[in-house]
GROMACS .gro file of C-alpha atoms in nm:
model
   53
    1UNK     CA    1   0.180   0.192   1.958
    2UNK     CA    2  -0.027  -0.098   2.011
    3UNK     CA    3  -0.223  -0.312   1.794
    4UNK     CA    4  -0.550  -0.178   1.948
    5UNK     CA    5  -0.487   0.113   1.903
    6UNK     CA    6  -0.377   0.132   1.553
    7UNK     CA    7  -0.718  -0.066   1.464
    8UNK     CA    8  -0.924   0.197   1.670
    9UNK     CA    9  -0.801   0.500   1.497
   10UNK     CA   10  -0.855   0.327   1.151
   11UNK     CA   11  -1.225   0.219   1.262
   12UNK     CA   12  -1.259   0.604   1.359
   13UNK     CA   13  -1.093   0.688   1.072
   14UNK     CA   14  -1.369   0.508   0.871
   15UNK     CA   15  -1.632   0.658   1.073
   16UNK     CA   16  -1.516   1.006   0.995
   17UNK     CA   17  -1.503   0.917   0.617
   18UNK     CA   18  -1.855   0.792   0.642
   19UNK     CA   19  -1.993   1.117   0.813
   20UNK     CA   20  -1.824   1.315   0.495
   21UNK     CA   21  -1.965   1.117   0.222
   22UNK     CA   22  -2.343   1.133   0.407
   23UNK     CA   23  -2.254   1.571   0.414
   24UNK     CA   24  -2.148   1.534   0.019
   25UNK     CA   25  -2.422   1.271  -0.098
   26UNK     CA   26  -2.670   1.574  -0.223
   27UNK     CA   27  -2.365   1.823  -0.375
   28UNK     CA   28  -2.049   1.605  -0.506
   29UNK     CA   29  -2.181   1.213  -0.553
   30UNK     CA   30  -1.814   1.131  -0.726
   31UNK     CA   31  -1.632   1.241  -0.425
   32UNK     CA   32  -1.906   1.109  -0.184
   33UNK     CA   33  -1.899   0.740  -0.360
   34UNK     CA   34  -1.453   0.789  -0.337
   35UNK     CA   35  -1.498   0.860   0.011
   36UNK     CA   36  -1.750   0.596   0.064
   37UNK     CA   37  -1.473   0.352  -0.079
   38UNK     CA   38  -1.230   0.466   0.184
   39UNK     CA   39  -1.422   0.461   0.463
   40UNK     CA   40  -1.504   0.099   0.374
   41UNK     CA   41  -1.180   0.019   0.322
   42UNK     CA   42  -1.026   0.180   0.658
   43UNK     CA   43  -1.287  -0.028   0.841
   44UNK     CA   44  -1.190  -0.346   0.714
   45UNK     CA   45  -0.851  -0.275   0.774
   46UNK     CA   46  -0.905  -0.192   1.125
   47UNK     CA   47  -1.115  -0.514   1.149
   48UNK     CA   48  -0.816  -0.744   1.006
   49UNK     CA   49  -0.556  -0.553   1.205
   50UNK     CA   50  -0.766  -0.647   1.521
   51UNK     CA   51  -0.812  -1.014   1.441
   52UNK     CA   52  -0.438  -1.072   1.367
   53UNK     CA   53  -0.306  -0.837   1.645
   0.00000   0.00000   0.00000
């Protein structure tokens, strides 16, 4: 698997994260922030992996 492609499914992976913490902000804001956290971590990751790659 390519470099590219790992990045790209962790950037989607953070978008996906994102869209569930914006559908648990009103009922669950604990699991909505931990989400949040994710989300921002997977995109970071995918941005680093796609500078060094």
């Amino acid at each position: 698997m390519s470099h590219s492609v790992i990045a790209l499914l962790l950037i989607a992976l953070a978008g996906f994260l994102l869209g569930g913490t914006y559908t648990l902000w009103k009922t669950t804001r604990p699991l909505a922030v931990a989400l949040g956290a994710c989300a921002v971590l997977a995109a970071v990751g995918g941005v680093i992996w796609l500078t060094q790659g």
